[in-house]
Tab-separated table of C-alpha atoms in Angstrom:
chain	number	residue	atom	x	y	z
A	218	UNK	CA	81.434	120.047	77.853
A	219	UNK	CA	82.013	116.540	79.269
A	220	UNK	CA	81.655	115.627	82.857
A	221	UNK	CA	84.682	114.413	84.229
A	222	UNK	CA	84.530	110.739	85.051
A	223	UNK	CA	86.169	109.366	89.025
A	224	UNK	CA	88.583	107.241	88.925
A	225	UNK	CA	90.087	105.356	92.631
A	226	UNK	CA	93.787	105.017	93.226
A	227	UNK	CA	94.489	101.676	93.131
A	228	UNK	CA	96.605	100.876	96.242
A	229	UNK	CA	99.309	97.767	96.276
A	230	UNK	CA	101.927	96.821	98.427
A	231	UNK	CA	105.554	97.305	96.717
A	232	UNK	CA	108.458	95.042	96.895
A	233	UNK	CA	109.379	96.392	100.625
A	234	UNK	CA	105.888	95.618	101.474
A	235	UNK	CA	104.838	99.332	101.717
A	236	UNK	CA	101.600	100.512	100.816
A	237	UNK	CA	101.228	102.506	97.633
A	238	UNK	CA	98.728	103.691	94.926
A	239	UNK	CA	98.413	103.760	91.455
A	240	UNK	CA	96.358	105.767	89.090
A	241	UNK	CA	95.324	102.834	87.215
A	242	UNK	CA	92.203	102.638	85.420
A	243	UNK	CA	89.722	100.190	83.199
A	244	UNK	CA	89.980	100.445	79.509
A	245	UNK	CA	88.451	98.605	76.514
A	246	UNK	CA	90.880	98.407	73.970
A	247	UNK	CA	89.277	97.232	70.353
A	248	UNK	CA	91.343	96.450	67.238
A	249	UNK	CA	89.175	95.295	64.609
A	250	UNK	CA	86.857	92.913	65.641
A	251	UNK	CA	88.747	91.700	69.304
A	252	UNK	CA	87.853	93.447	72.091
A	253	UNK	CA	89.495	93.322	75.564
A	254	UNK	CA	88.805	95.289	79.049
A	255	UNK	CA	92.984	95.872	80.436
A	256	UNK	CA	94.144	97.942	83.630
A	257	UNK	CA	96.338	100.787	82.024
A	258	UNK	CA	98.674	102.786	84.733
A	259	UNK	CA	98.306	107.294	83.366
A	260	UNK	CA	102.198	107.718	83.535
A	261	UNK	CA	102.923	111.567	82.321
A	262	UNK	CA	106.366	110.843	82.359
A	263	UNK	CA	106.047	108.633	79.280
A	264	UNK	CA	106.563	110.205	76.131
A	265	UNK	CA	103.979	107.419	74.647
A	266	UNK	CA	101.675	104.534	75.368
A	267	UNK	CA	103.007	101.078	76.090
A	268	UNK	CA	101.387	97.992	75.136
A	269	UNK	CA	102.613	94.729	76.665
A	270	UNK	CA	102.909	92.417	74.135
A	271	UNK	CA	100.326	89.302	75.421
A	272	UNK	CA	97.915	92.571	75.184
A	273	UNK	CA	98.381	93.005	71.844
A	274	UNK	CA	98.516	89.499	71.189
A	275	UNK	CA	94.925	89.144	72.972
A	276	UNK	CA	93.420	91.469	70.428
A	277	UNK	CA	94.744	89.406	67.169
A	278	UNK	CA	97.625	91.978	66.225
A	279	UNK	CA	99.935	90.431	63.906
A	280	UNK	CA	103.553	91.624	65.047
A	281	UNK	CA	105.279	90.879	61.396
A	282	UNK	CA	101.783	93.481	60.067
A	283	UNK	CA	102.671	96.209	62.313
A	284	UNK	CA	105.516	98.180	59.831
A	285	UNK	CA	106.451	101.373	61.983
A	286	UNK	CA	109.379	100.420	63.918
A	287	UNK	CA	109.681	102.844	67.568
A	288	UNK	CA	112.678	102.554	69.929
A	289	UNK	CA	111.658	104.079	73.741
A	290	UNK	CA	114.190	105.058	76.118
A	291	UNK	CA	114.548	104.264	79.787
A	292	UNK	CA	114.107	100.182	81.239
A	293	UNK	CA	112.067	99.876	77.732
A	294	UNK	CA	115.400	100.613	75.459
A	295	UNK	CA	116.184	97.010	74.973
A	296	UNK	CA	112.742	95.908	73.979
A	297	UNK	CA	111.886	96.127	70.632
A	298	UNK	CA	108.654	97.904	69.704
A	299	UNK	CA	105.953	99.099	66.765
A	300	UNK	CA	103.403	101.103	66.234
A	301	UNK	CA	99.856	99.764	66.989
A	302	UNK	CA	96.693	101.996	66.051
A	303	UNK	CA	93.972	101.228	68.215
A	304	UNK	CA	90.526	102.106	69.624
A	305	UNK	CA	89.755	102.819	73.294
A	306	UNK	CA	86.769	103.419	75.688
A	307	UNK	CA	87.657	105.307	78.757
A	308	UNK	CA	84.818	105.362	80.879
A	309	UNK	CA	81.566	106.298	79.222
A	310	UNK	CA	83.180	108.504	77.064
A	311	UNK	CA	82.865	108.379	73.052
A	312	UNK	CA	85.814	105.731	71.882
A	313	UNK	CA	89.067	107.501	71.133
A	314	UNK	CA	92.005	106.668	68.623
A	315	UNK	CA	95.188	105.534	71.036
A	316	UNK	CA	98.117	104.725	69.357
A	317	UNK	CA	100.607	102.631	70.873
A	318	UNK	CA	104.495	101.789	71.263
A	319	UNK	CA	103.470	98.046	70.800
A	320	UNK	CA	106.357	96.279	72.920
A	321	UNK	CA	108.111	92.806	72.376
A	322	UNK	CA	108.203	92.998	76.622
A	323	UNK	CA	105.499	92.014	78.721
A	324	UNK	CA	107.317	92.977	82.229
A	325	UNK	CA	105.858	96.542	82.126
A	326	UNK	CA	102.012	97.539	83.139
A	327	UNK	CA	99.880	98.941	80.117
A	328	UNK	CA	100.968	102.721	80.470
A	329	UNK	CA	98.837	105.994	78.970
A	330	UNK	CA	101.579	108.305	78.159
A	331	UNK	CA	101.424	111.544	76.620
A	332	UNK	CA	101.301	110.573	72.402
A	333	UNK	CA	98.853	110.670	72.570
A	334	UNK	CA	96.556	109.529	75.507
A	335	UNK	CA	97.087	112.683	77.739
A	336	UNK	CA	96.739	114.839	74.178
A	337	UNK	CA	93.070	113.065	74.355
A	338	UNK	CA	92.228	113.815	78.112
A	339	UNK	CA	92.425	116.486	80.870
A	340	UNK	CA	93.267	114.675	83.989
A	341	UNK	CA	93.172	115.370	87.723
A	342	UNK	CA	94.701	113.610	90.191
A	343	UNK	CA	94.141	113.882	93.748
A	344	UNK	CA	96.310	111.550	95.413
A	345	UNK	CA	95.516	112.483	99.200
A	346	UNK	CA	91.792	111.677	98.489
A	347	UNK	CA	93.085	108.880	96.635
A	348	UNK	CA	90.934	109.990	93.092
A	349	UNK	CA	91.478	110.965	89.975
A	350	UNK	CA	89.224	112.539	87.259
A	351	UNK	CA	89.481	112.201	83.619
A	352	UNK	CA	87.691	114.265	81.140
A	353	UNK	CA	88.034	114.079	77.202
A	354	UNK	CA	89.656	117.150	75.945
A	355	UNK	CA	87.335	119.958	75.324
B	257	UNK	CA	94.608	90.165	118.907
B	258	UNK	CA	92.506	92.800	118.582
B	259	UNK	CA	92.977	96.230	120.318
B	260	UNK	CA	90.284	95.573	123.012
B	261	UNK	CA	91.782	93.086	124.316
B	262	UNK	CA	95.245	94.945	124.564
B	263	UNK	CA	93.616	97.541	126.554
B	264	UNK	CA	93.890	95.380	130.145
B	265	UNK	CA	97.308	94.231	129.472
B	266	UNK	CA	98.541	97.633	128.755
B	267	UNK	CA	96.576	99.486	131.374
B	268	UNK	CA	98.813	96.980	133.917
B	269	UNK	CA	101.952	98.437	132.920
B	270	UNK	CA	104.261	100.212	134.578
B	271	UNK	CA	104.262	103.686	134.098
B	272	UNK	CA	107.385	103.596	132.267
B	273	UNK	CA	106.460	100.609	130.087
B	274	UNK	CA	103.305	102.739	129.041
B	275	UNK	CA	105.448	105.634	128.183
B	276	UNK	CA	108.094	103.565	126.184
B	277	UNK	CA	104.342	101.397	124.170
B	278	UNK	CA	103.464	105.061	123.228
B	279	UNK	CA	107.107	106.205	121.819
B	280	UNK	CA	106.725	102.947	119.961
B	281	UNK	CA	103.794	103.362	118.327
B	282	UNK	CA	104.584	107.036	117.615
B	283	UNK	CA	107.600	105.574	115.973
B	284	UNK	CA	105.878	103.015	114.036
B	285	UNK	CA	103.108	105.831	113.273
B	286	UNK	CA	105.911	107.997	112.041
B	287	UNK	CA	107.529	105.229	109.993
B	288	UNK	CA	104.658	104.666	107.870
B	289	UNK	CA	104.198	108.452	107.045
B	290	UNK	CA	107.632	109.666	105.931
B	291	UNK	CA	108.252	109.064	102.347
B	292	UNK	CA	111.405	106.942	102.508
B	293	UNK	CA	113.402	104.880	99.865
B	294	UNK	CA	115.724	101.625	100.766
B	295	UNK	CA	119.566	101.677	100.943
B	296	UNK	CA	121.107	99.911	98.126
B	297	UNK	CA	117.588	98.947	96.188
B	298	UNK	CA	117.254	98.811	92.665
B	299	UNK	CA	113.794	100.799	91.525
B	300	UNK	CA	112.457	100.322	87.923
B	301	UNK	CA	111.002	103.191	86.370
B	302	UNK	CA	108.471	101.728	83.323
B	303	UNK	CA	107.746	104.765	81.608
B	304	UNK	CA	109.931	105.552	78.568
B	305	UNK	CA	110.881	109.267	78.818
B	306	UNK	CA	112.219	111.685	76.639
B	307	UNK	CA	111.284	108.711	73.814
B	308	UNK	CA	110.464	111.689	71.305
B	309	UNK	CA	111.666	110.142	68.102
B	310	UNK	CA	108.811	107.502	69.132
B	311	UNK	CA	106.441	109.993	69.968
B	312	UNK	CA	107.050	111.802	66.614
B	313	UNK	CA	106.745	108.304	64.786
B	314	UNK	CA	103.325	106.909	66.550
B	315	UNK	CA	101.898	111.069	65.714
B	316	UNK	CA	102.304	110.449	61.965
B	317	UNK	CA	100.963	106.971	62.306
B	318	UNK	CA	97.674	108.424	63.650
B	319	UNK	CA	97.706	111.259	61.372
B	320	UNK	CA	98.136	108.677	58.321
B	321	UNK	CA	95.291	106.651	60.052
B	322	UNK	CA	93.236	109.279	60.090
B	323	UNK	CA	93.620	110.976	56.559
B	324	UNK	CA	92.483	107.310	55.466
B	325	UNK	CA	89.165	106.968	57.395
């Protein structure tokens, strides 16, 4: 079994100027040969991941290429978006297959939803102590 | 300003003053602790929820991925 890799809450001020914190986390994202290191926000109350588009556009994706068509609900139901296959290093983990809802928006954070990064990884969060842990799924 | 040099000013004060510093600063203690949310504000909320026609979409494109590799 894998050892579960610490992770920091990542604490910001919001628009009021209160303090808050984010389970955010480094990730190398690869699709074919481009490689780039993002911040991605876990959000388990997204169905899937979200990939701004300047993200995708970073790692060479072709828009016009990408041929499944996805429509997401919530602020995200205006914004058109496709299906993006790519690779992703959590950690010092093994690379894992993430697919993506590849948006034409890029007003949201990266976000690890649950198709299919939380089908990929247990995750802890302990929010008083400001940590998280993530573990690939055993 | 730093806290040690509050001290002397504060430890002239009336004892009245020094009562109504504290209920300040249990206020302003208290403030920062409750959860609260602002009249009237608008709050976006990112994450696209119950997208499960998306979901269901992006799971076949992995599974077609994968039966190709």
């Amino acid at each position: 079994m894998n050892d579960a890799q610490r992770f920091s809450f990542i604490q910001e001020f919001d628009a009021f100027g209160v303090a808050d914190a984010l389970p955010q986390m480094p990730l190398k994202l690869k699709y074919r040969d481009s490689e780039v290191e993002v911040l991605a926000l876990l959000d388990t109350g997204a169905s899937v991941n979200v990939l701004p588009y300047r993200v995708g556009l970073e790692l060479g994706a072709t828009w016009e290429e990408q041929t499944t068509s996805v429509t997401l609900a919530g602020n995200l139901a205006s914004v058109e978006a496709r299906g993006l296959l790519l690779s992703a290093n959590v950690g010092n983990f093994n690379p894992v297959p993430l697919v993506f809802a590849w948006s034409q928006s890029n007003d949201i954070p990266l976000l690890l939803g649950r198709m299919n990064f939380f089908l990929e990884f247990d995750v802890c969060f302990y929010r008083s102590q400001l940590f998280f842990e993530v573990r690939p799924k055993s | 300003m730093t806290v040690t040099e509050l001290f002397p000013t504060l430890r002239k004060l009336p004892r009245a003053d020094k009562l109504k510093v504290m209920q300040f600063l249990i206020a302003e203690l208290a403030q920062e602790e409750e959860p609260s949310l602002q009249p009237g504000a608008t709050y976006n909320i990112s994450s696209p929820l119950n997208s499960h026609e998306a979901a269901h979409k992006l799971a076949q494109l992995l599974e077609s991925e994968r039966n190709q590799a």
